[in-house]
Amino acid sequence: MTTIPQLFDFAARQFSSNILFWEKKNAAYEGITYREVSKKVDFLAAGLLKLGIEKGDKVALLSEGRSEWLIAELAALSTGAVVVPISIKLSESAELIFRLTHSDSQFIFVSDKQKEKIQKIIASLPGMRKIIVFGNSGKLTKIEVDYEQVLEEGKKHFENYSKEIANRREALSGNDLACISYTSGTTSDPKGIMLSHRNYTANVEQANSLFEVPEWYTTLLILPWDHTFAHTVGLYTMVKNGASIAVVEQGRSAMENLRNIPKNIKEIKPSFLLSVPALARSFKNNIESAVNSKGSNAALLFKRALNRAYIYYGDTYSPSRKSFLLKTRVWFFDKFLFRRIRKQFGGKMKFFIGGGALLDLELQQFFYAIGIPMFQGYGLSEAA
């Protein structure tokens, strides 16, 4: 499996009835199986071929995390195109124009919440051929088309394009360009990092050599999907193992989305979470605030429990050769205190992985202590 379509095809066949996505529909999470996603990928790929997409064309993605995000990426890659994930945090027109023109993006998938950003700058994007809108597309301009319409057209004409899709997938090699990922550009214009199919599939293999990810695992993917950490570990490592990805419930604003995360964690009961240090610190602060609100005695007990756990687990989550008395005390605190905290994360959390920035030891030790170890998700964006 040297290409991303090969990796997905393997998973879709081996885990066809497993849930790939949990997504909020009508106030409750509903599952979408690998088989269902695979069919949509095929139909959307056919729809893109009908729109005239060619091998090597650049397809941008500007959207919040949602099942259509990955379906669009897999469909584009199946046609031999190259994806260009773009951060939804970008609001300056110049930043968007630079990325879209520098990458020579000719198609863009955009959510209804992000559509206005592209509408404002479309006159500065002469190479853009089609804007494909997720969600409530509303009134469309000549260059815009509804995602569901492209999907339906692909389904209707799939037989005409199925052989072409198979040929293009077969022609892909691991060295082919899969993604152009843009750096933050804090000191100058951002760099377009050119990542091959094999960059991703090799990273997935390496991740699996370090961590077991059973097919019954579920994660709530709270990080931006365009980020290479979330892209590689949150999407493709889960797909490779037939595991499930839950989507954060979308609110009317970015702040509302953040407020939905604790609620969604309790609903989904994830096996692990991907985080960045800033978000992990926010979790830590919320836990400490909740303890402190119960009074000074509770705060003192919590502090004493943490100190014992810090000694027990050390710097590397290795509780070997510790005294029986210390072990007993930590067991007591875990059973009657830390377990209650873990329930706030759904009660099934095995671990955190922190990436995107340096994870300081003090933060790791805190999560070691409460029984949800946090590991460093180190990697260079330049290597996927």
mmCIF file of C-alpha atoms in Angstrom:
data_model
loop_
_atom_site.group_PDB
_atom_site.id
_atom_site.type_symbol
_atom_site.label_atom_id
_atom_site.label_comp_id
_atom_site.label_asym_id
_atom_site.label_seq_id
_atom_site.Cartn_x
_atom_site.Cartn_y
_atom_site.Cartn_z
ATOM 1 C CA MET A 1 0.000 0.000 0.000
ATOM 2 C CA THR A 2 2.209 2.798 -1.274
ATOM 3 C CA THR A 3 -0.594 5.179 -2.287
ATOM 4 C CA ILE A 4 -3.428 6.666 -0.242
ATOM 5 C CA PRO A 5 -6.185 5.186 -2.493
ATOM 6 C CA GLN A 6 -4.582 1.747 -2.034
ATOM 7 C CA LEU A 7 -4.563 2.224 1.737
ATOM 8 C CA PHE A 8 -8.224 3.264 1.754
ATOM 9 C CA ASP A 9 -9.298 0.507 -0.645
ATOM 10 C CA PHE A 10 -7.651 -2.094 1.592
ATOM 11 C CA ALA A 11 -9.489 -0.740 4.652
ATOM 12 C CA ALA A 12 -12.829 -0.429 2.832
ATOM 13 C CA ARG A 13 -12.670 -4.092 1.801
ATOM 14 C CA GLN A 14 -11.360 -5.488 5.087
ATOM 15 C CA PHE A 15 -13.558 -3.381 7.394
ATOM 16 C CA SER A 16 -16.535 -2.716 5.116
ATOM 17 C CA SER A 17 -19.195 -2.905 7.845
ATOM 18 C CA ASN A 18 -17.195 -0.950 10.456
ATOM 19 C CA ILE A 19 -18.151 2.646 11.178
ATOM 20 C CA LEU A 20 -15.672 5.063 9.638
ATOM 21 C CA PHE A 21 -17.423 8.297 10.654
ATOM 22 C CA TRP A 22 -19.628 9.243 13.568
ATOM 23 C CA GLU A 23 -21.312 12.515 12.683
ATOM 24 C CA LYS A 24 -24.014 14.565 14.397
ATOM 25 C CA LYS A 25 -27.324 14.344 12.527
ATOM 26 C CA ASN A 26 -30.619 15.496 14.019
ATOM 27 C CA ALA A 27 -29.095 16.049 17.488
ATOM 28 C CA ALA A 28 -27.609 12.520 17.711
ATOM 29 C CA TYR A 29 -24.464 10.864 16.379
ATOM 30 C CA GLU A 30 -25.059 8.551 13.420
ATOM 31 C CA GLY A 31 -22.551 6.196 11.829
ATOM 32 C CA ILE A 32 -21.318 5.971 8.233
ATOM 33 C CA THR A 33 -19.629 2.675 7.324
ATOM 34 C CA TYR A 34 -16.441 2.157 5.341
ATOM 35 C CA ARG A 35 -18.554 0.621 2.555
ATOM 36 C CA GLU A 36 -20.804 3.683 2.371
ATOM 37 C CA VAL A 37 -17.843 6.062 2.328
ATOM 38 C CA SER A 38 -16.149 3.971 -0.382
ATOM 39 C CA LYS A 39 -19.206 4.247 -2.636
ATOM 40 C CA LYS A 40 -19.334 8.014 -2.154
ATOM 41 C CA VAL A 41 -15.622 8.283 -2.981
ATOM 42 C CA ASP A 42 -16.214 6.403 -6.248
ATOM 43 C CA PHE A 43 -19.256 8.477 -7.176
ATOM 44 C CA LEU A 44 -17.555 11.770 -6.348
ATOM 45 C CA ALA A 45 -14.470 10.758 -8.344
ATOM 46 C CA ALA A 46 -16.774 10.119 -11.308
ATOM 47 C CA GLY A 47 -18.404 13.497 -10.731
ATOM 48 C CA LEU A 48 -15.001 15.193 -10.748
ATOM 49 C CA LEU A 49 -14.066 13.447 -14.001
ATOM 50 C CA LYS A 50 -17.321 14.716 -15.499
ATOM 51 C CA LEU A 51 -16.231 18.231 -14.443
ATOM 52 C CA GLY A 52 -13.023 17.699 -16.437
ATOM 53 C CA ILE A 53 -10.446 17.135 -13.713
ATOM 54 C CA GLU A 54 -7.073 15.873 -14.967
ATOM 55 C CA LYS A 55 -4.155 14.076 -13.347
ATOM 56 C CA GLY A 56 -1.975 16.602 -11.529
ATOM 57 C CA ASP A 57 -4.719 19.227 -11.158
ATOM 58 C CA LYS A 58 -4.673 20.929 -7.766
ATOM 59 C CA VAL A 59 -7.798 20.657 -5.603
ATOM 60 C CA ALA A 60 -8.004 22.884 -2.522
ATOM 61 C CA LEU A 61 -9.990 22.045 0.628
ATOM 62 C CA LEU A 62 -11.300 24.817 2.887
ATOM 63 C CA SER A 63 -13.704 23.368 5.421
ATOM 64 C CA GLU A 64 -14.308 22.405 9.004
ATOM 65 C CA GLY A 65 -13.855 18.721 9.796
ATOM 66 C CA ARG A 66 -16.672 16.638 8.303
ATOM 67 C CA SER A 67 -17.070 13.331 6.477
ATOM 68 C CA GLU A 68 -17.237 15.129 3.120
ATOM 69 C CA TRP A 69 -13.720 16.497 3.740
ATOM 70 C CA LEU A 70 -12.102 13.061 3.567
ATOM 71 C CA ILE A 71 -14.472 11.834 0.846
ATOM 72 C CA ALA A 72 -13.490 14.832 -1.296
ATOM 73 C CA GLU A 73 -9.784 14.249 -0.680
ATOM 74 C CA LEU A 74 -9.951 10.531 -1.484
ATOM 75 C CA ALA A 75 -12.020 11.197 -4.608
ATOM 76 C CA ALA A 76 -9.587 13.851 -5.839
ATOM 77 C CA LEU A 77 -6.588 11.582 -5.191
ATOM 78 C CA SER A 78 -8.366 8.759 -7.037
ATOM 79 C CA THR A 79 -8.381 10.901 -10.168
ATOM 80 C CA GLY A 80 -4.637 11.559 -9.875
ATOM 81 C CA ALA A 81 -5.193 15.108 -8.620
ATOM 82 C CA VAL A 82 -3.249 16.771 -5.789
ATOM 83 C CA VAL A 83 -4.996 18.129 -2.688
ATOM 84 C CA VAL A 84 -4.226 21.476 -1.070
ATOM 85 C CA PRO A 85 -5.678 21.596 2.478
ATOM 86 C CA ILE A 86 -6.117 25.158 3.727
ATOM 87 C CA SER A 87 -6.626 26.313 7.301
ATOM 88 C CA ILE A 88 -10.059 27.716 8.113
ATOM 89 C CA LYS A 89 -8.324 30.048 10.576
ATOM 90 C CA LEU A 90 -7.152 32.164 7.656
ATOM 91 C CA SER A 91 -9.311 35.227 7.213
ATOM 92 C CA GLU A 92 -7.039 37.658 5.360
ATOM 93 C CA SER A 93 -7.801 37.675 1.646
ATOM 94 C CA ALA A 94 -4.111 38.030 0.750
ATOM 95 C CA GLU A 95 -3.245 34.827 2.652
ATOM 96 C CA LEU A 96 -5.896 32.820 0.841
ATOM 97 C CA ILE A 97 -5.065 34.302 -2.551
ATOM 98 C CA PHE A 98 -1.381 33.487 -2.104
ATOM 99 C CA ARG A 99 -1.997 29.818 -1.255
ATOM 100 C CA LEU A 100 -4.533 29.261 -4.014
ATOM 101 C CA THR A 101 -2.498 30.971 -6.738
ATOM 102 C CA HIS A 102 0.890 29.654 -5.573
ATOM 103 C CA SER A 103 -0.468 26.085 -5.622
ATOM 104 C CA ASP A 104 -2.250 26.690 -8.938
ATOM 105 C CA SER A 105 -5.493 25.328 -7.473
ATOM 106 C CA GLN A 106 -8.155 24.929 -10.142
ATOM 107 C CA PHE A 107 -10.895 23.382 -8.001
ATOM 108 C CA ILE A 108 -11.848 24.016 -4.399
ATOM 109 C CA PHE A 109 -14.140 22.216 -1.980
ATOM 110 C CA VAL A 110 -15.476 24.741 0.509
ATOM 111 C CA SER A 111 -18.013 24.548 3.340
ATOM 112 C CA ASP A 112 -21.036 26.800 3.475
ATOM 113 C CA LYS A 113 -19.435 28.597 6.465
ATOM 114 C CA GLN A 114 -16.232 29.327 4.498
ATOM 115 C CA LYS A 115 -17.789 30.024 1.088
ATOM 116 C CA GLU A 116 -17.949 33.797 1.552
ATOM 117 C CA LYS A 117 -14.145 33.979 1.922
ATOM 118 C CA ILE A 118 -13.730 32.575 -1.588
ATOM 119 C CA GLN A 119 -16.569 34.632 -3.054
ATOM 120 C CA LYS A 120 -14.753 37.805 -1.931
ATOM 121 C CA ILE A 121 -11.533 36.910 -3.747
ATOM 122 C CA ILE A 122 -12.755 34.988 -6.792
ATOM 123 C CA ALA A 123 -11.860 37.884 -9.111
ATOM 124 C CA SER A 124 -8.236 37.395 -8.001
ATOM 125 C CA LEU A 125 -8.325 33.672 -8.849
ATOM 126 C CA PRO A 126 -8.469 33.530 -12.657
ATOM 127 C CA GLY A 127 -7.291 29.908 -12.665
ATOM 128 C CA MET A 128 -10.166 28.671 -10.498
ATOM 129 C CA ARG A 129 -12.515 26.520 -12.576
ATOM 130 C CA LYS A 130 -15.073 25.285 -10.064
ATOM 131 C CA ILE A 131 -16.084 25.881 -6.422
ATOM 132 C CA ILE A 132 -17.799 22.839 -4.875
ATOM 133 C CA VAL A 133 -19.846 23.693 -1.790
ATOM 134 C CA PHE A 134 -20.482 21.415 1.205
ATOM 135 C CA GLY A 135 -23.633 21.864 3.263
ATOM 136 C CA ASN A 136 -26.293 24.500 2.661
ATOM 137 C CA SER A 137 -25.001 25.899 -0.606
ATOM 138 C CA GLY A 138 -27.775 28.500 -0.975
ATOM 139 C CA LYS A 139 -27.853 30.577 -4.136
ATOM 140 C CA LEU A 140 -24.968 29.542 -6.392
ATOM 141 C CA THR A 141 -22.975 31.607 -8.850
ATOM 142 C CA LYS A 142 -21.951 30.310 -12.278
ATOM 143 C CA ILE A 143 -18.618 28.970 -10.994
ATOM 144 C CA GLU A 144 -20.169 27.277 -7.937
ATOM 145 C CA VAL A 145 -21.782 23.852 -7.728
ATOM 146 C CA ASP A 146 -23.395 21.942 -4.883
ATOM 147 C CA TYR A 147 -21.385 18.978 -3.555
ATOM 148 C CA GLU A 148 -24.467 16.738 -3.515
ATOM 149 C CA GLN A 149 -25.104 17.595 -7.165
ATOM 150 C CA VAL A 150 -21.574 16.522 -8.152
ATOM 151 C CA LEU A 151 -22.034 13.331 -6.132
ATOM 152 C CA GLU A 152 -25.388 12.607 -7.774
ATOM 153 C CA GLU A 153 -24.033 13.253 -11.279
ATOM 154 C CA GLY A 154 -21.145 10.892 -10.543
ATOM 155 C CA LYS A 155 -23.533 8.207 -9.326
ATOM 156 C CA LYS A 156 -25.706 8.622 -12.413
ATOM 157 C CA HIS A 157 -22.757 8.353 -14.811
ATOM 158 C CA PHE A 158 -20.495 6.061 -12.781
ATOM 159 C CA GLU A 159 -20.495 3.260 -15.335
ATOM 160 C CA ASN A 160 -19.082 5.661 -17.916
ATOM 161 C CA TYR A 161 -16.168 6.611 -15.675
ATOM 162 C CA SER A 162 -15.479 3.515 -13.549
ATOM 163 C CA LYS A 163 -12.783 2.173 -15.887
ATOM 164 C CA GLU A 164 -11.055 5.569 -16.051
ATOM 165 C CA ILE A 165 -11.064 5.836 -12.240
ATOM 166 C CA ALA A 166 -9.561 2.338 -11.940
ATOM 167 C CA ASN A 167 -6.881 3.189 -14.522
ATOM 168 C CA ARG A 168 -5.923 6.418 -12.770
ATOM 169 C CA ARG A 169 -5.691 4.714 -9.381
ATOM 170 C CA GLU A 170 -3.587 1.935 -10.897
ATOM 171 C CA ALA A 171 -1.259 4.475 -12.526
ATOM 172 C CA LEU A 172 -0.487 6.188 -9.215
ATOM 173 C CA SER A 173 2.844 5.469 -7.547
ATOM 174 C CA GLY A 174 4.089 6.150 -4.044
ATOM 175 C CA ASN A 175 6.360 8.897 -5.367
ATOM 176 C CA ASP A 176 3.485 10.829 -6.937
ATOM 177 C CA LEU A 177 2.579 14.130 -5.320
ATOM 178 C CA ALA A 178 -0.469 13.781 -3.069
ATOM 179 C CA CYS A 179 -0.641 16.988 -1.058
ATOM 180 C CA ILE A 180 0.692 20.526 -0.856
ATOM 181 C CA SER A 181 0.604 21.615 2.783
ATOM 182 C CA TYR A 182 1.319 25.233 3.645
ATOM 183 C CA THR A 183 3.403 26.275 6.642
ATOM 184 C CA SER A 184 2.238 29.060 8.934
ATOM 185 C CA GLY A 185 4.311 31.717 7.160
ATOM 186 C CA THR A 186 5.016 33.678 10.344
ATOM 187 C CA THR A 187 8.209 35.260 8.997
ATOM 188 C CA SER A 188 7.534 35.436 5.247
ATOM 189 C CA ASP A 189 5.313 33.883 2.607
ATOM 190 C CA PRO A 190 4.383 30.315 3.620
ATOM 191 C CA LYS A 191 6.165 27.391 2.012
ATOM 192 C CA GLY A 192 4.184 24.823 0.062
ATOM 193 C CA ILE A 193 5.360 21.473 1.428
ATOM 194 C CA MET A 194 5.132 18.818 -1.291
ATOM 195 C CA LEU A 195 4.156 15.470 0.219
ATOM 196 C CA SER A 196 3.971 12.234 -1.722
ATOM 197 C CA HIS A 197 1.552 9.346 -1.276
ATOM 198 C CA ARG A 198 4.393 7.335 0.235
ATOM 199 C CA ASN A 199 5.121 10.094 2.774
ATOM 200 C CA TYR A 200 1.688 9.412 4.245
ATOM 201 C CA THR A 201 1.543 5.628 3.953
ATOM 202 C CA ALA A 202 5.041 5.240 5.427
ATOM 203 C CA ASN A 203 4.120 7.459 8.389
ATOM 204 C CA VAL A 204 1.026 5.337 8.982
ATOM 205 C CA GLU A 205 3.105 2.148 8.951
ATOM 206 C CA GLN A 206 5.583 3.693 11.388
ATOM 207 C CA ALA A 207 2.792 4.857 13.724
ATOM 208 C CA ASN A 208 1.381 1.327 13.743
ATOM 209 C CA SER A 209 4.770 -0.055 14.722
ATOM 210 C CA LEU A 210 4.642 2.042 17.911
ATOM 211 C CA PHE A 211 0.977 2.030 18.880
ATOM 212 C CA GLU A 212 -1.652 -0.635 18.504
ATOM 213 C CA VAL A 213 -4.870 0.834 17.103
ATOM 214 C CA PRO A 214 -7.589 -1.858 17.247
ATOM 215 C CA GLU A 215 -10.545 -1.555 14.910
ATOM 216 C CA TRP A 216 -12.851 -0.825 17.863
ATOM 217 C CA TYR A 217 -10.967 2.387 18.699
ATOM 218 C CA THR A 218 -12.747 5.714 18.227
ATOM 219 C CA THR A 219 -11.280 9.190 18.286
ATOM 220 C CA LEU A 220 -13.001 12.566 18.298
ATOM 221 C CA LEU A 221 -10.909 14.524 15.809
ATOM 222 C CA ILE A 222 -10.807 17.938 17.452
ATOM 223 C CA LEU A 223 -7.776 19.330 15.601
ATOM 224 C CA PRO A 224 -8.039 21.101 12.223
ATOM 225 C CA TRP A 225 -8.018 18.439 9.525
ATOM 226 C CA ASP A 226 -5.634 20.385 7.278
ATOM 227 C CA HIS A 227 -2.883 20.088 9.921
ATOM 228 C CA THR A 228 -0.395 17.362 8.945
ATOM 229 C CA PHE A 229 -0.572 15.817 12.435
ATOM 230 C CA ALA A 230 -4.355 15.411 12.321
ATOM 231 C CA HIS A 231 -4.184 14.532 8.630
ATOM 232 C CA THR A 232 -1.751 11.641 9.122
ATOM 233 C CA VAL A 233 -2.624 10.293 12.570
ATOM 234 C CA GLY A 234 -6.243 11.377 12.987
ATOM 235 C CA LEU A 235 -7.370 10.304 9.519
ATOM 236 C CA TYR A 236 -5.150 7.769 7.787
ATOM 237 C CA THR A 237 -3.809 5.870 10.794
ATOM 238 C CA MET A 238 -7.406 5.317 11.878
ATOM 239 C CA VAL A 239 -8.497 4.327 8.356
ATOM 240 C CA LYS A 240 -5.657 1.821 7.982
ATOM 241 C CA ASN A 241 -6.891 -0.018 11.090
ATOM 242 C CA GLY A 242 -10.627 0.097 10.406
ATOM 243 C CA ALA A 243 -11.181 2.372 13.407
ATOM 244 C CA SER A 244 -13.741 5.180 13.761
ATOM 245 C CA ILE A 245 -13.454 8.957 13.526
ATOM 246 C CA ALA A 246 -16.033 11.147 15.237
ATOM 247 C CA VAL A 247 -16.646 14.665 13.956
ATOM 248 C CA VAL A 248 -17.007 17.637 16.297
ATOM 249 C CA GLU A 249 -20.543 19.005 16.270
ATOM 250 C CA GLN A 250 -20.608 22.208 14.240
ATOM 251 C CA GLY A 251 -22.035 25.284 15.895
ATOM 252 C CA ARG A 252 -22.751 28.719 14.500
ATOM 253 C CA SER A 253 -19.299 30.025 15.416
ATOM 254 C CA ALA A 254 -15.774 28.809 16.159
ATOM 255 C CA MET A 255 -16.376 29.500 19.868
ATOM 256 C CA GLU A 256 -19.525 27.384 19.841
ATOM 257 C CA ASN A 257 -17.553 24.564 18.187
ATOM 258 C CA LEU A 258 -15.050 24.692 21.070
ATOM 259 C CA ARG A 259 -17.870 24.569 23.620
ATOM 260 C CA ASN A 260 -19.222 21.455 21.894
ATOM 261 C CA ILE A 261 -15.981 19.498 22.416
ATOM 262 C CA PRO A 262 -16.492 18.518 26.108
ATOM 263 C CA LYS A 263 -20.099 17.504 25.365
ATOM 264 C CA ASN A 264 -19.051 15.486 22.294
ATOM 265 C CA ILE A 265 -16.283 13.751 24.267
ATOM 266 C CA LYS A 266 -18.855 12.474 26.771
ATOM 267 C CA GLU A 267 -21.141 11.344 23.937
ATOM 268 C CA ILE A 268 -18.474 9.585 21.864
ATOM 269 C CA LYS A 269 -16.350 8.187 24.734
ATOM 270 C CA PRO A 270 -13.151 8.249 22.641
ATOM 271 C CA SER A 271 -10.337 5.717 23.019
ATOM 272 C CA PHE A 272 -7.756 8.466 22.577
ATOM 273 C CA LEU A 273 -7.543 12.113 21.574
ATOM 274 C CA LEU A 274 -5.094 14.095 19.508
ATOM 275 C CA SER A 275 -4.337 17.446 21.034
ATOM 276 C CA VAL A 276 -1.958 20.364 20.917
ATOM 277 C CA PRO A 277 -0.259 21.531 24.147
ATOM 278 C CA ALA A 278 -2.444 24.651 24.366
ATOM 279 C CA LEU A 279 -5.628 22.565 24.259
ATOM 280 C CA ALA A 280 -4.227 20.013 26.718
ATOM 281 C CA ARG A 281 -3.361 22.850 29.089
ATOM 282 C CA SER A 282 -6.919 24.100 28.764
ATOM 283 C CA PHE A 283 -8.184 20.642 29.779
ATOM 284 C CA LYS A 284 -5.801 20.711 32.752
ATOM 285 C CA ASN A 285 -6.942 24.184 33.829
ATOM 286 C CA ASN A 286 -10.605 23.144 33.615
ATOM 287 C CA ILE A 287 -9.945 20.085 35.784
ATOM 288 C CA GLU A 288 -8.110 22.173 38.399
ATOM 289 C CA SER A 289 -10.839 24.845 38.386
ATOM 290 C CA ALA A 290 -13.528 22.205 38.923
ATOM 291 C CA VAL A 291 -11.575 20.743 41.878
ATOM 292 C CA ASN A 292 -10.909 24.166 43.405
ATOM 293 C CA SER A 293 -14.589 25.054 43.180
ATOM 294 C CA LYS A 294 -15.322 22.241 45.661
ATOM 295 C CA GLY A 295 -13.383 23.988 48.415
ATOM 296 C CA SER A 296 -9.949 24.066 50.018
ATOM 297 C CA ASN A 297 -10.114 20.529 51.429
ATOM 298 C CA ALA A 298 -10.833 19.041 47.999
ATOM 299 C CA ALA A 299 -8.044 21.123 46.460
ATOM 300 C CA LEU A 300 -5.583 19.976 49.148
ATOM 301 C CA LEU A 301 -6.530 16.317 48.661
ATOM 302 C CA PHE A 302 -6.156 16.635 44.892
ATOM 303 C CA LYS A 303 -2.721 18.239 45.273
ATOM 304 C CA ARG A 304 -1.592 15.469 47.617
ATOM 305 C CA ALA A 305 -2.891 12.810 45.203
ATOM 306 C CA LEU A 306 -1.032 14.429 42.283
ATOM 307 C CA ASN A 307 2.229 14.566 44.237
ATOM 308 C CA ARG A 308 2.036 10.865 45.082
ATOM 309 C CA ALA A 309 1.237 10.002 41.460
ATOM 310 C CA TYR A 310 4.097 12.163 40.183
ATOM 311 C CA ILE A 311 6.539 10.178 42.324
ATOM 312 C CA TYR A 312 4.954 6.870 41.308
ATOM 313 C CA TYR A 313 4.944 7.389 37.550
ATOM 314 C CA GLY A 314 8.093 9.498 37.246
ATOM 315 C CA ASP A 315 9.015 11.259 34.017
ATOM 316 C CA THR A 316 8.366 8.346 31.681
ATOM 317 C CA TYR A 317 5.113 6.743 32.895
ATOM 318 C CA SER A 318 7.124 3.854 34.371
ATOM 319 C CA PRO A 319 5.815 2.799 37.795
ATOM 320 C CA SER A 320 8.269 -0.071 38.199
ATOM 321 C CA ARG A 321 10.088 -0.877 41.477
ATOM 322 C CA LYS A 322 8.105 1.527 43.666
ATOM 323 C CA SER A 323 7.219 0.762 47.296
ATOM 324 C CA PHE A 324 4.101 -1.185 48.154
ATOM 325 C CA LEU A 325 2.871 1.681 50.342
ATOM 326 C CA LEU A 326 3.204 4.230 47.529
ATOM 327 C CA LYS A 327 1.544 1.841 45.085
ATOM 328 C CA THR A 328 -1.377 1.350 47.476
ATOM 329 C CA ARG A 329 -1.846 5.093 47.987
ATOM 330 C CA VAL A 330 -1.825 5.779 44.246
ATOM 331 C CA TRP A 331 -4.317 2.937 43.712
ATOM 332 C CA PHE A 332 -6.601 4.502 46.338
ATOM 333 C CA PHE A 333 -6.400 7.989 44.813
ATOM 334 C CA ASP A 334 -6.953 6.555 41.346
ATOM 335 C CA LYS A 335 -10.015 4.563 42.357
ATOM 336 C CA PHE A 336 -11.760 7.307 44.320
ATOM 337 C CA LEU A 337 -10.515 10.518 42.676
ATOM 338 C CA PHE A 338 -8.804 10.244 39.300
ATOM 339 C CA ARG A 339 -11.368 7.804 37.919
ATOM 340 C CA ARG A 340 -14.052 10.456 38.372
ATOM 341 C CA ILE A 341 -11.962 12.867 36.326
ATOM 342 C CA ARG A 342 -11.507 10.275 33.574
ATOM 343 C CA LYS A 343 -15.284 9.957 33.328
ATOM 344 C CA GLN A 344 -15.341 13.568 32.125
ATOM 345 C CA PHE A 345 -13.416 12.278 29.090
ATOM 346 C CA GLY A 346 -15.972 9.525 28.485
ATOM 347 C CA GLY A 347 -14.390 6.917 30.739
ATOM 348 C CA LYS A 348 -12.670 4.957 27.959
ATOM 349 C CA MET A 349 -9.654 7.138 27.270
ATOM 350 C CA LYS A 350 -6.407 5.194 26.909
ATOM 351 C CA PHE A 351 -4.083 8.103 26.136
ATOM 352 C CA PHE A 352 -3.566 11.536 24.599
ATOM 353 C CA ILE A 353 -1.102 12.329 21.843
ATOM 354 C CA GLY A 354 0.129 15.923 21.842
ATOM 355 C CA GLY A 355 1.557 17.334 18.626
ATOM 356 C CA GLY A 356 1.985 20.595 16.762
ATOM 357 C CA ALA A 357 4.353 22.064 19.360
ATOM 358 C CA LEU A 358 6.713 20.968 22.118
ATOM 359 C CA LEU A 359 4.910 19.133 24.899
ATOM 360 C CA ASP A 360 6.435 20.166 28.233
ATOM 361 C CA LEU A 361 7.146 17.556 30.890
ATOM 362 C CA GLU A 362 4.992 19.193 33.570
ATOM 363 C CA LEU A 363 1.907 18.828 31.375
ATOM 364 C CA GLN A 364 2.748 15.204 30.579
ATOM 365 C CA GLN A 365 3.207 14.401 34.263
ATOM 366 C CA PHE A 366 -0.235 15.779 35.094
ATOM 367 C CA PHE A 367 -1.963 13.473 32.617
ATOM 368 C CA TYR A 368 0.229 10.537 33.695
ATOM 369 C CA ALA A 369 -1.024 11.147 37.225
ATOM 370 C CA ILE A 370 -4.745 11.115 36.381
ATOM 371 C CA GLY A 371 -4.345 7.909 34.395
ATOM 372 C CA ILE A 372 -4.514 9.233 30.821
ATOM 373 C CA PRO A 373 -0.872 9.296 29.703
ATOM 374 C CA MET A 374 0.026 11.969 27.181
ATOM 375 C CA PHE A 375 2.677 11.133 24.629
ATOM 376 C CA GLN A 376 4.681 13.407 22.342
ATOM 377 C CA GLY A 377 3.431 13.362 18.751
ATOM 378 C CA TYR A 378 6.655 14.620 17.210
ATOM 379 C CA GLY A 379 7.087 14.990 13.477
ATOM 380 C CA LEU A 380 8.079 17.473 10.827
ATOM 381 C CA SER A 381 5.382 18.757 8.515
ATOM 382 C CA GLU A 382 7.986 18.465 5.755
ATOM 383 C CA ALA A 383 7.887 14.670 6.254
ATOM 384 C CA ALA A 384 4.089 14.423 6.698
#
